[in-house]
């Protein structure tokens, strides 16, 4: 998959609290949305492709949202889908050791930021997405847009949606669709796992 570089977002990152800590190289375990702010309510400004590297610049304390820098600019990613080297081991950023020297960043002081969600996307092992759906499926999903549901987490293949999320049928197609965090996704109705993210 082609990597998409994201543009610089003026003001998206706030100053680090305390002394500056060393930046940490990280990489995505699956194609991962890069957002203009720390949460699904912020717009997607790019994609960190599976295996693509970036520099971790900090994380919000007691949150899974972290800031990264990449050749194309800065943005926010959900740490369940990012790995880094800590203590000689490559680990998911969310499970990093307590003694890891990661800078703490403050959340934006705007009207968009929230940490109050009714449910969460359950992170799962990444899976290979299905083949690109037929054009008729993409047209159906975009012309039959539904109100998005906002969940804690990020929309990636392999993630499982909670039972409370209503899946919509697509005529003559095996998968259902939903707009999660304003991102259309195809979902296996039997497992409720996301099988394709429509970008």
mmCIF file with all atom_site columns, C-alpha atoms in Angstrom:
data_model
loop_
_atom_site.group_PDB
_atom_site.id
_atom_site.type_symbol
_atom_site.label_atom_id
_atom_site.label_alt_id
_atom_site.label_comp_id
_atom_site.label_asym_id
_atom_site.label_entity_id
_atom_site.label_seq_id
_atom_site.pdbx_PDB_ins_code
_atom_site.Cartn_x
_atom_site.Cartn_y
_atom_site.Cartn_z
_atom_site.occupancy
_atom_site.B_iso_or_equiv
_atom_site.pdbx_formal_charge
_atom_site.auth_seq_id
_atom_site.auth_comp_id
_atom_site.auth_asym_id
_atom_site.auth_atom_id
_atom_site.pdbx_PDB_model_num
ATOM 1   C CA . UNK A 1 1   ? 0.000   0.000   0.000  1.00 0.00 ? 1   UNK A CA 1
ATOM 2   C CA . UNK A 1 2   ? 1.236   3.457   -0.834 1.00 0.00 ? 2   UNK A CA 1
ATOM 3   C CA . UNK A 1 3   ? 2.253   5.513   2.182  1.00 0.00 ? 3   UNK A CA 1
ATOM 4   C CA . UNK A 1 4   ? 0.501   8.831   2.557  1.00 0.00 ? 4   UNK A CA 1
ATOM 5   C CA . UNK A 1 5   ? 2.497   11.648  4.098  1.00 0.00 ? 5   UNK A CA 1
ATOM 6   C CA . UNK A 1 6   ? 0.471   13.987  6.252  1.00 0.00 ? 6   UNK A CA 1
ATOM 7   C CA . UNK A 1 7   ? 0.785   17.769  6.134  1.00 0.00 ? 7   UNK A CA 1
ATOM 8   C CA . UNK A 1 8   ? 2.005   19.836  9.043  1.00 0.00 ? 8   UNK A CA 1
ATOM 9   C CA . UNK A 1 9   ? -0.789  20.862  11.347 1.00 0.00 ? 9   UNK A CA 1
ATOM 10  C CA . UNK A 1 10  ? -0.112  24.234  12.886 1.00 0.00 ? 10  UNK A CA 1
ATOM 11  C CA . UNK A 1 11  ? -0.836  24.208  16.566 1.00 0.00 ? 11  UNK A CA 1
ATOM 12  C CA . UNK A 1 12  ? -1.742  20.514  16.716 1.00 0.00 ? 12  UNK A CA 1
ATOM 13  C CA . UNK A 1 13  ? 1.036   19.752  19.157 1.00 0.00 ? 13  UNK A CA 1
ATOM 14  C CA . UNK A 1 14  ? 1.475   21.607  22.410 1.00 0.00 ? 14  UNK A CA 1
ATOM 15  C CA . UNK A 1 15  ? 4.729   22.203  24.242 1.00 0.00 ? 15  UNK A CA 1
ATOM 16  C CA . UNK A 1 16  ? 6.101   19.269  26.196 1.00 0.00 ? 16  UNK A CA 1
ATOM 17  C CA . UNK A 1 17  ? 5.704   19.534  29.934 1.00 0.00 ? 17  UNK A CA 1
ATOM 18  C CA . UNK A 1 18  ? 8.945   19.513  31.873 1.00 0.00 ? 18  UNK A CA 1
ATOM 19  C CA . UNK A 1 19  ? 12.345  18.802  30.392 1.00 0.00 ? 19  UNK A CA 1
ATOM 20  C CA . UNK A 1 20  ? 12.551  17.536  26.837 1.00 0.00 ? 20  UNK A CA 1
ATOM 21  C CA . UNK A 1 21  ? 13.026  13.779  26.623 1.00 0.00 ? 21  UNK A CA 1
ATOM 22  C CA . UNK A 1 22  ? 14.620  11.770  23.863 1.00 0.00 ? 22  UNK A CA 1
ATOM 23  C CA . UNK A 1 23  ? 12.400  11.112  20.853 1.00 0.00 ? 23  UNK A CA 1
ATOM 24  C CA . UNK A 1 24  ? 11.700  7.417   20.241 1.00 0.00 ? 24  UNK A CA 1
ATOM 25  C CA . UNK A 1 25  ? 11.491  5.696   16.832 1.00 0.00 ? 25  UNK A CA 1
ATOM 26  C CA . UNK A 1 26  ? 8.188   3.829   16.402 1.00 0.00 ? 26  UNK A CA 1
ATOM 27  C CA . UNK A 1 27  ? 6.366   2.023   13.599 1.00 0.00 ? 27  UNK A CA 1
ATOM 28  C CA . UNK A 1 28  ? 2.768   1.107   12.802 1.00 0.00 ? 28  UNK A CA 1
ATOM 29  C CA . UNK A 1 29  ? 1.641   -2.526  12.966 1.00 0.00 ? 29  UNK A CA 1
ATOM 30  C CA . UNK A 1 30  ? -1.212  -1.847  10.526 1.00 0.00 ? 30  UNK A CA 1
ATOM 31  C CA . UNK A 1 31  ? -2.304  1.041   8.333  1.00 0.00 ? 31  UNK A CA 1
ATOM 32  C CA . UNK A 1 32  ? -3.124  3.630   10.978 1.00 0.00 ? 32  UNK A CA 1
ATOM 33  C CA . UNK A 1 33  ? -4.968  6.941   10.782 1.00 0.00 ? 33  UNK A CA 1
ATOM 34  C CA . UNK A 1 34  ? -2.939  9.975   11.769 1.00 0.00 ? 34  UNK A CA 1
ATOM 35  C CA . UNK A 1 35  ? -5.233  12.632  13.219 1.00 0.00 ? 35  UNK A CA 1
ATOM 36  C CA . UNK A 1 36  ? -5.054  16.385  13.733 1.00 0.00 ? 36  UNK A CA 1
ATOM 37  C CA . UNK A 1 37  ? -5.664  15.881  17.454 1.00 0.00 ? 37  UNK A CA 1
ATOM 38  C CA . UNK A 1 38  ? -5.850  13.187  20.142 1.00 0.00 ? 38  UNK A CA 1
ATOM 39  C CA . UNK A 1 39  ? -9.175  11.508  19.488 1.00 0.00 ? 39  UNK A CA 1
ATOM 40  C CA . UNK A 1 40  ? -11.515 10.057  16.896 1.00 0.00 ? 40  UNK A CA 1
ATOM 41  C CA . UNK A 1 41  ? -13.413 13.336  16.675 1.00 0.00 ? 41  UNK A CA 1
ATOM 42  C CA . UNK A 1 42  ? -10.395 15.032  15.041 1.00 0.00 ? 42  UNK A CA 1
ATOM 43  C CA . UNK A 1 43  ? -9.986  14.817  11.256 1.00 0.00 ? 43  UNK A CA 1
ATOM 44  C CA . UNK A 1 44  ? -7.693  12.263  9.652  1.00 0.00 ? 44  UNK A CA 1
ATOM 45  C CA . UNK A 1 45  ? -4.725  14.108  8.138  1.00 0.00 ? 45  UNK A CA 1
ATOM 46  C CA . UNK A 1 46  ? -2.803  11.102  6.842  1.00 0.00 ? 46  UNK A CA 1
ATOM 47  C CA . UNK A 1 47  ? -1.974  7.440   7.229  1.00 0.00 ? 47  UNK A CA 1
ATOM 48  C CA . UNK A 1 48  ? 1.043   5.820   8.857  1.00 0.00 ? 48  UNK A CA 1
ATOM 49  C CA . UNK A 1 49  ? 1.327   2.680   6.715  1.00 0.00 ? 49  UNK A CA 1
ATOM 50  C CA . UNK A 1 50  ? 1.986   -0.739  8.233  1.00 0.00 ? 50  UNK A CA 1
ATOM 51  C CA . UNK A 1 51  ? 5.732   -0.947  8.907  1.00 0.00 ? 51  UNK A CA 1
ATOM 52  C CA . UNK A 1 52  ? 6.286   2.766   8.261  1.00 0.00 ? 52  UNK A CA 1
ATOM 53  C CA . UNK A 1 53  ? 8.463   4.513   10.839 1.00 0.00 ? 53  UNK A CA 1
ATOM 54  C CA . UNK A 1 54  ? 7.941   7.803   12.631 1.00 0.00 ? 54  UNK A CA 1
ATOM 55  C CA . UNK A 1 55  ? 9.325   9.523   15.714 1.00 0.00 ? 55  UNK A CA 1
ATOM 56  C CA . UNK A 1 56  ? 7.308   9.428   18.918 1.00 0.00 ? 56  UNK A CA 1
ATOM 57  C CA . UNK A 1 57  ? 7.398   12.857  20.525 1.00 0.00 ? 57  UNK A CA 1
ATOM 58  C CA . UNK A 1 58  ? 5.141   12.224  23.528 1.00 0.00 ? 58  UNK A CA 1
ATOM 59  C CA . UNK A 1 59  ? 1.905   10.827  24.943 1.00 0.00 ? 59  UNK A CA 1
ATOM 60  C CA . UNK A 1 60  ? -0.947  12.250  26.996 1.00 0.00 ? 60  UNK A CA 1
ATOM 61  C CA . UNK A 1 61  ? -0.719  10.926  30.559 1.00 0.00 ? 61  UNK A CA 1
ATOM 62  C CA . UNK A 1 62  ? -3.200  8.082   31.264 1.00 0.00 ? 62  UNK A CA 1
ATOM 63  C CA . UNK A 1 63  ? -4.290  8.078   27.619 1.00 0.00 ? 63  UNK A CA 1
ATOM 64  C CA . UNK A 1 64  ? -3.552  5.973   24.544 1.00 0.00 ? 64  UNK A CA 1
ATOM 65  C CA . UNK A 1 65  ? -3.092  9.032   22.300 1.00 0.00 ? 65  UNK A CA 1
ATOM 66  C CA . UNK A 1 66  ? 0.458   9.980   21.339 1.00 0.00 ? 66  UNK A CA 1
ATOM 67  C CA . UNK A 1 67  ? 2.116   12.539  19.084 1.00 0.00 ? 67  UNK A CA 1
ATOM 68  C CA . UNK A 1 68  ? 4.423   11.546  16.256 1.00 0.00 ? 68  UNK A CA 1
ATOM 69  C CA . UNK A 1 69  ? 6.627   13.382  13.793 1.00 0.00 ? 69  UNK A CA 1
ATOM 70  C CA . UNK A 1 70  ? 7.271   12.123  10.288 1.00 0.00 ? 70  UNK A CA 1
ATOM 71  C CA . UNK A 1 71  ? 8.865   13.642  7.192  1.00 0.00 ? 71  UNK A CA 1
ATOM 72  C CA . UNK A 1 72  ? 5.506   15.138  6.192  1.00 0.00 ? 72  UNK A CA 1
ATOM 73  C CA . UNK A 1 73  ? 4.642   16.716  9.538  1.00 0.00 ? 73  UNK A CA 1
ATOM 74  C CA . UNK A 1 74  ? 3.194   16.023  12.965 1.00 0.00 ? 74  UNK A CA 1
ATOM 75  C CA . UNK A 1 75  ? 0.047   14.246  14.096 1.00 0.00 ? 75  UNK A CA 1
ATOM 76  C CA . UNK A 1 76  ? -1.615  12.018  16.679 1.00 0.00 ? 76  UNK A CA 1
ATOM 77  C CA . UNK A 1 77  ? -1.907  8.215   16.674 1.00 0.00 ? 77  UNK A CA 1
ATOM 78  C CA . UNK A 1 78  ? -3.603  5.629   18.883 1.00 0.00 ? 78  UNK A CA 1
ATOM 79  C CA . UNK A 1 79  ? -0.870  3.722   20.735 1.00 0.00 ? 79  UNK A CA 1
ATOM 80  C CA . UNK A 1 80  ? -2.457  0.236   20.578 1.00 0.00 ? 80  UNK A CA 1
ATOM 81  C CA . UNK A 1 81  ? -1.227  -0.010  16.962 1.00 0.00 ? 81  UNK A CA 1
ATOM 82  C CA . UNK A 1 82  ? 2.282   1.422   17.303 1.00 0.00 ? 82  UNK A CA 1
ATOM 83  C CA . UNK A 1 83  ? 5.427   -0.427  18.421 1.00 0.00 ? 83  UNK A CA 1
ATOM 84  C CA . UNK A 1 84  ? 8.759   0.791   19.704 1.00 0.00 ? 84  UNK A CA 1
ATOM 85  C CA . UNK A 1 85  ? 11.959  -0.582  21.192 1.00 0.00 ? 85  UNK A CA 1
ATOM 86  C CA . UNK A 1 86  ? 11.991  -0.477  24.991 1.00 0.00 ? 86  UNK A CA 1
ATOM 87  C CA . UNK A 1 87  ? 14.554  -2.295  27.120 1.00 0.00 ? 87  UNK A CA 1
ATOM 88  C CA . UNK A 1 88  ? 15.831  -4.235  24.112 1.00 0.00 ? 88  UNK A CA 1
ATOM 89  C CA . UNK A 1 89  ? 12.356  -5.545  23.209 1.00 0.00 ? 89  UNK A CA 1
ATOM 90  C CA . UNK A 1 90  ? 9.924   -4.387  20.552 1.00 0.00 ? 90  UNK A CA 1
ATOM 91  C CA . UNK A 1 91  ? 6.595   -3.800  22.304 1.00 0.00 ? 91  UNK A CA 1
ATOM 92  C CA . UNK A 1 92  ? 3.244   -2.184  21.613 1.00 0.00 ? 92  UNK A CA 1
ATOM 93  C CA . UNK A 1 93  ? 3.487   1.400   22.820 1.00 0.00 ? 93  UNK A CA 1
ATOM 94  C CA . UNK A 1 94  ? 0.479   1.004   25.127 1.00 0.00 ? 94  UNK A CA 1
ATOM 95  C CA . UNK A 1 95  ? 2.341   -1.806  26.941 1.00 0.00 ? 95  UNK A CA 1
ATOM 96  C CA . UNK A 1 96  ? 5.673   -0.018  27.254 1.00 0.00 ? 96  UNK A CA 1
ATOM 97  C CA . UNK A 1 97  ? 7.562   -0.382  30.548 1.00 0.00 ? 97  UNK A CA 1
ATOM 98  C CA . UNK A 1 98  ? 6.721   2.142   33.258 1.00 0.00 ? 98  UNK A CA 1
ATOM 99  C CA . UNK A 1 99  ? 10.332  3.365   33.267 1.00 0.00 ? 99  UNK A CA 1
ATOM 100 C CA . UNK A 1 100 ? 10.278  4.256   29.540 1.00 0.00 ? 100 UNK A CA 1
ATOM 101 C CA . UNK A 1 101 ? 11.357  7.867   29.043 1.00 0.00 ? 101 UNK A CA 1
ATOM 102 C CA . UNK A 1 102 ? 8.379   9.094   27.048 1.00 0.00 ? 102 UNK A CA 1
ATOM 103 C CA . UNK A 1 103 ? 7.567   12.785  27.200 1.00 0.00 ? 103 UNK A CA 1
ATOM 104 C CA . UNK A 1 104 ? 4.179   13.696  28.637 1.00 0.00 ? 104 UNK A CA 1
ATOM 105 C CA . UNK A 1 105 ? 2.207   16.109  26.456 1.00 0.00 ? 105 UNK A CA 1
ATOM 106 C CA . UNK A 1 106 ? -0.891  18.041  27.400 1.00 0.00 ? 106 UNK A CA 1
ATOM 107 C CA . UNK A 1 107 ? -4.164  17.543  25.521 1.00 0.00 ? 107 UNK A CA 1
ATOM 108 C CA . UNK A 1 108 ? -5.296  20.485  23.429 1.00 0.00 ? 108 UNK A CA 1
ATOM 109 C CA . UNK A 1 109 ? -7.291  23.152  25.204 1.00 0.00 ? 109 UNK A CA 1
ATOM 110 C CA . UNK A 1 110 ? -10.051 23.218  22.586 1.00 0.00 ? 110 UNK A CA 1
ATOM 111 C CA . UNK A 1 111 ? -13.730 22.359  22.390 1.00 0.00 ? 111 UNK A CA 1
ATOM 112 C CA . UNK A 1 112 ? -13.063 19.180  20.395 1.00 0.00 ? 112 UNK A CA 1
ATOM 113 C CA . UNK A 1 113 ? -10.952 17.167  22.870 1.00 0.00 ? 113 UNK A CA 1
ATOM 114 C CA . UNK A 1 114 ? -12.772 14.660  25.090 1.00 0.00 ? 114 UNK A CA 1
ATOM 115 C CA . UNK A 1 115 ? -11.895 11.456  26.891 1.00 0.00 ? 115 UNK A CA 1
ATOM 116 C CA . UNK A 1 116 ? -15.521 10.496  27.533 1.00 0.00 ? 116 UNK A CA 1
ATOM 117 C CA . UNK A 1 117 ? -16.815 7.758   25.186 1.00 0.00 ? 117 UNK A CA 1
ATOM 118 C CA . UNK A 1 118 ? -19.749 5.376   25.548 1.00 0.00 ? 118 UNK A CA 1
ATOM 119 C CA . UNK A 1 119 ? -17.807 2.346   24.278 1.00 0.00 ? 119 UNK A CA 1
ATOM 120 C CA . UNK A 1 120 ? -14.466 1.301   22.840 1.00 0.00 ? 120 UNK A CA 1
ATOM 121 C CA . UNK A 1 121 ? -13.135 -0.487  19.806 1.00 0.00 ? 121 UNK A CA 1
ATOM 122 C CA . UNK A 1 122 ? -11.479 -3.699  20.964 1.00 0.00 ? 122 UNK A CA 1
ATOM 123 C CA . UNK A 1 123 ? -7.938  -3.897  19.634 1.00 0.00 ? 123 UNK A CA 1
ATOM 124 C CA . UNK A 1 124 ? -7.201  -7.225  18.019 1.00 0.00 ? 124 UNK A CA 1
ATOM 125 C CA . UNK A 1 125 ? -4.379  -8.835  16.161 1.00 0.00 ? 125 UNK A CA 1
ATOM 126 C CA . UNK A 1 126 ? -4.006  -7.126  12.794 1.00 0.00 ? 126 UNK A CA 1
ATOM 127 C CA . UNK A 1 127 ? -5.445  -9.081  9.892  1.00 0.00 ? 127 UNK A CA 1
ATOM 128 C CA . UNK A 1 128 ? -4.943  -8.701  6.186  1.00 0.00 ? 128 UNK A CA 1
ATOM 129 C CA . UNK A 1 129 ? -7.754  -6.576  4.784  1.00 0.00 ? 129 UNK A CA 1
ATOM 130 C CA . UNK A 1 130 ? -10.057 -8.117  2.230  1.00 0.00 ? 130 UNK A CA 1
ATOM 131 C CA . UNK A 1 131 ? -9.424  -7.315  -1.417 1.00 0.00 ? 131 UNK A CA 1
ATOM 132 C CA . UNK A 1 132 ? -10.568 -3.869  -2.468 1.00 0.00 ? 132 UNK A CA 1
ATOM 133 C CA . UNK A 1 133 ? -14.366 -4.088  -2.603 1.00 0.00 ? 133 UNK A CA 1
ATOM 134 C CA . UNK A 1 134 ? -16.178 -3.680  -5.910 1.00 0.00 ? 134 UNK A CA 1
ATOM 135 C CA . UNK A 1 135 ? -16.788 -0.076  -6.971 1.00 0.00 ? 135 UNK A CA 1
ATOM 136 C CA . UNK A 1 136 ? -20.536 -0.592  -6.484 1.00 0.00 ? 136 UNK A CA 1
ATOM 137 C CA . UNK A 1 137 ? -19.930 -1.301  -2.777 1.00 0.00 ? 137 UNK A CA 1
ATOM 138 C CA . UNK A 1 138 ? -17.904 1.879   -2.333 1.00 0.00 ? 138 UNK A CA 1
ATOM 139 C CA . UNK A 1 139 ? -20.592 3.875   -4.123 1.00 0.00 ? 139 UNK A CA 1
ATOM 140 C CA . UNK A 1 140 ? -23.321 2.340   -1.970 1.00 0.00 ? 140 UNK A CA 1
ATOM 141 C CA . UNK A 1 141 ? -21.484 3.114   1.274  1.00 0.00 ? 141 UNK A CA 1
ATOM 142 C CA . UNK A 1 142 ? -20.785 6.732   0.312  1.00 0.00 ? 142 UNK A CA 1
ATOM 143 C CA . UNK A 1 143 ? -24.269 7.433   -1.088 1.00 0.00 ? 143 UNK A CA 1
ATOM 144 C CA . UNK A 1 144 ? -25.967 5.754   1.894  1.00 0.00 ? 144 UNK A CA 1
ATOM 145 C CA . UNK A 1 145 ? -23.916 7.528   4.525  1.00 0.00 ? 145 UNK A CA 1
ATOM 146 C CA . UNK A 1 146 ? -25.105 7.045   8.089  1.00 0.00 ? 146 UNK A CA 1
ATOM 147 C CA . UNK A 1 147 ? -24.382 9.084   11.199 1.00 0.00 ? 147 UNK A CA 1
ATOM 148 C CA . UNK A 1 148 ? -20.989 8.111   12.594 1.00 0.00 ? 148 UNK A CA 1
ATOM 149 C CA . UNK A 1 149 ? -20.595 6.448   15.956 1.00 0.00 ? 149 UNK A CA 1
ATOM 150 C CA . UNK A 1 150 ? -17.623 7.687   17.983 1.00 0.00 ? 150 UNK A CA 1
ATOM 151 C CA . UNK A 1 151 ? -15.707 5.100   19.985 1.00 0.00 ? 151 UNK A CA 1
ATOM 152 C CA . UNK A 1 152 ? -12.477 5.187   21.968 1.00 0.00 ? 152 UNK A CA 1
ATOM 153 C CA . UNK A 1 153 ? -9.802  3.689   19.748 1.00 0.00 ? 153 UNK A CA 1
ATOM 154 C CA . UNK A 1 154 ? -8.936  3.755   16.082 1.00 0.00 ? 154 UNK A CA 1
ATOM 155 C CA . UNK A 1 155 ? -10.472 2.225   12.986 1.00 0.00 ? 155 UNK A CA 1
ATOM 156 C CA . UNK A 1 156 ? -8.089  -0.510  11.773 1.00 0.00 ? 156 UNK A CA 1
ATOM 157 C CA . UNK A 1 157 ? -8.472  -3.926  10.186 1.00 0.00 ? 157 UNK A CA 1
ATOM 158 C CA . UNK A 1 158 ? -8.769  -6.635  12.813 1.00 0.00 ? 158 UNK A CA 1
ATOM 159 C CA . UNK A 1 159 ? -10.378 -4.438  15.481 1.00 0.00 ? 159 UNK A CA 1
ATOM 160 C CA . UNK A 1 160 ? -13.697 -5.640  16.919 1.00 0.00 ? 160 UNK A CA 1
ATOM 161 C CA . UNK A 1 161 ? -16.714 -3.387  17.286 1.00 0.00 ? 161 UNK A CA 1
ATOM 162 C CA . UNK A 1 162 ? -18.943 -3.593  20.378 1.00 0.00 ? 162 UNK A CA 1
ATOM 163 C CA . UNK A 1 163 ? -22.436 -5.095  20.088 1.00 0.00 ? 163 UNK A CA 1
ATOM 164 C CA . UNK A 1 164 ? -23.956 -1.645  20.613 1.00 0.00 ? 164 UNK A CA 1
ATOM 165 C CA . UNK A 1 165 ? -22.766 -0.508  17.161 1.00 0.00 ? 165 UNK A CA 1
ATOM 166 C CA . UNK A 1 166 ? -25.420 -1.031  14.499 1.00 0.00 ? 166 UNK A CA 1
ATOM 167 C CA . UNK A 1 167 ? -24.058 -2.590  11.300 1.00 0.00 ? 167 UNK A CA 1
ATOM 168 C CA . UNK A 1 168 ? -25.772 -1.633  8.020  1.00 0.00 ? 168 UNK A CA 1
ATOM 169 C CA . UNK A 1 169 ? -26.473 -4.095  5.212  1.00 0.00 ? 169 UNK A CA 1
ATOM 170 C CA . UNK A 1 170 ? -25.081 -3.755  1.700  1.00 0.00 ? 170 UNK A CA 1
ATOM 171 C CA . UNK A 1 171 ? -27.260 -5.398  -0.981 1.00 0.00 ? 171 UNK A CA 1
ATOM 172 C CA . UNK A 1 172 ? -25.806 -8.629  -2.397 1.00 0.00 ? 172 UNK A CA 1
ATOM 173 C CA . UNK A 1 173 ? -22.601 -8.389  -0.329 1.00 0.00 ? 173 UNK A CA 1
ATOM 174 C CA . UNK A 1 174 ? -21.207 -10.528 2.511  1.00 0.00 ? 174 UNK A CA 1
ATOM 175 C CA . UNK A 1 175 ? -20.040 -7.669  4.709  1.00 0.00 ? 175 UNK A CA 1
ATOM 176 C CA . UNK A 1 176 ? -21.836 -4.857  6.533  1.00 0.00 ? 176 UNK A CA 1
ATOM 177 C CA . UNK A 1 177 ? -20.741 -1.254  6.867  1.00 0.00 ? 177 UNK A CA 1
ATOM 178 C CA . UNK A 1 178 ? -20.628 1.426   9.514  1.00 0.00 ? 178 UNK A CA 1
ATOM 179 C CA . UNK A 1 179 ? -19.063 4.850   9.929  1.00 0.00 ? 179 UNK A CA 1
ATOM 180 C CA . UNK A 1 180 ? -16.857 4.624   13.008 1.00 0.00 ? 180 UNK A CA 1
ATOM 181 C CA . UNK A 1 181 ? -15.089 7.780   14.141 1.00 0.00 ? 181 UNK A CA 1
ATOM 182 C CA . UNK A 1 182 ? -16.275 9.314   10.858 1.00 0.00 ? 182 UNK A CA 1
ATOM 183 C CA . UNK A 1 183 ? -14.398 6.633   8.868  1.00 0.00 ? 183 UNK A CA 1
ATOM 184 C CA . UNK A 1 184 ? -16.366 4.151   6.709  1.00 0.00 ? 184 UNK A CA 1
ATOM 185 C CA . UNK A 1 185 ? -15.445 0.534   7.384  1.00 0.00 ? 185 UNK A CA 1
ATOM 186 C CA . UNK A 1 186 ? -16.582 -2.888  6.217  1.00 0.00 ? 186 UNK A CA 1
ATOM 187 C CA . UNK A 1 187 ? -17.305 -5.376  9.000  1.00 0.00 ? 187 UNK A CA 1
ATOM 188 C CA . UNK A 1 188 ? -17.743 -9.163  9.155  1.00 0.00 ? 188 UNK A CA 1
ATOM 189 C CA . UNK A 1 189 ? -21.216 -9.484  10.736 1.00 0.00 ? 189 UNK A CA 1
ATOM 190 C CA . UNK A 1 190 ? -20.359 -12.845 12.333 1.00 0.00 ? 190 UNK A CA 1
ATOM 191 C CA . UNK A 1 191 ? -17.265 -11.689 14.207 1.00 0.00 ? 191 UNK A CA 1
ATOM 192 C CA . UNK A 1 192 ? -17.877 -7.890  14.207 1.00 0.00 ? 192 UNK A CA 1
ATOM 193 C CA . UNK A 1 193 ? -14.241 -7.461  13.141 1.00 0.00 ? 193 UNK A CA 1
ATOM 194 C CA . UNK A 1 194 ? -13.313 -4.688  10.739 1.00 0.00 ? 194 UNK A CA 1
ATOM 195 C CA . UNK A 1 195 ? -12.149 -6.288  7.489  1.00 0.00 ? 195 UNK A CA 1
ATOM 196 C CA . UNK A 1 196 ? -11.592 -3.170  5.374  1.00 0.00 ? 196 UNK A CA 1
ATOM 197 C CA . UNK A 1 197 ? -11.170 0.537   6.088  1.00 0.00 ? 197 UNK A CA 1
ATOM 198 C CA . UNK A 1 198 ? -12.398 2.727   3.234  1.00 0.00 ? 198 UNK A CA 1
ATOM 199 C CA . UNK A 1 199 ? -9.934  5.594   2.781  1.00 0.00 ? 199 UNK A CA 1
#
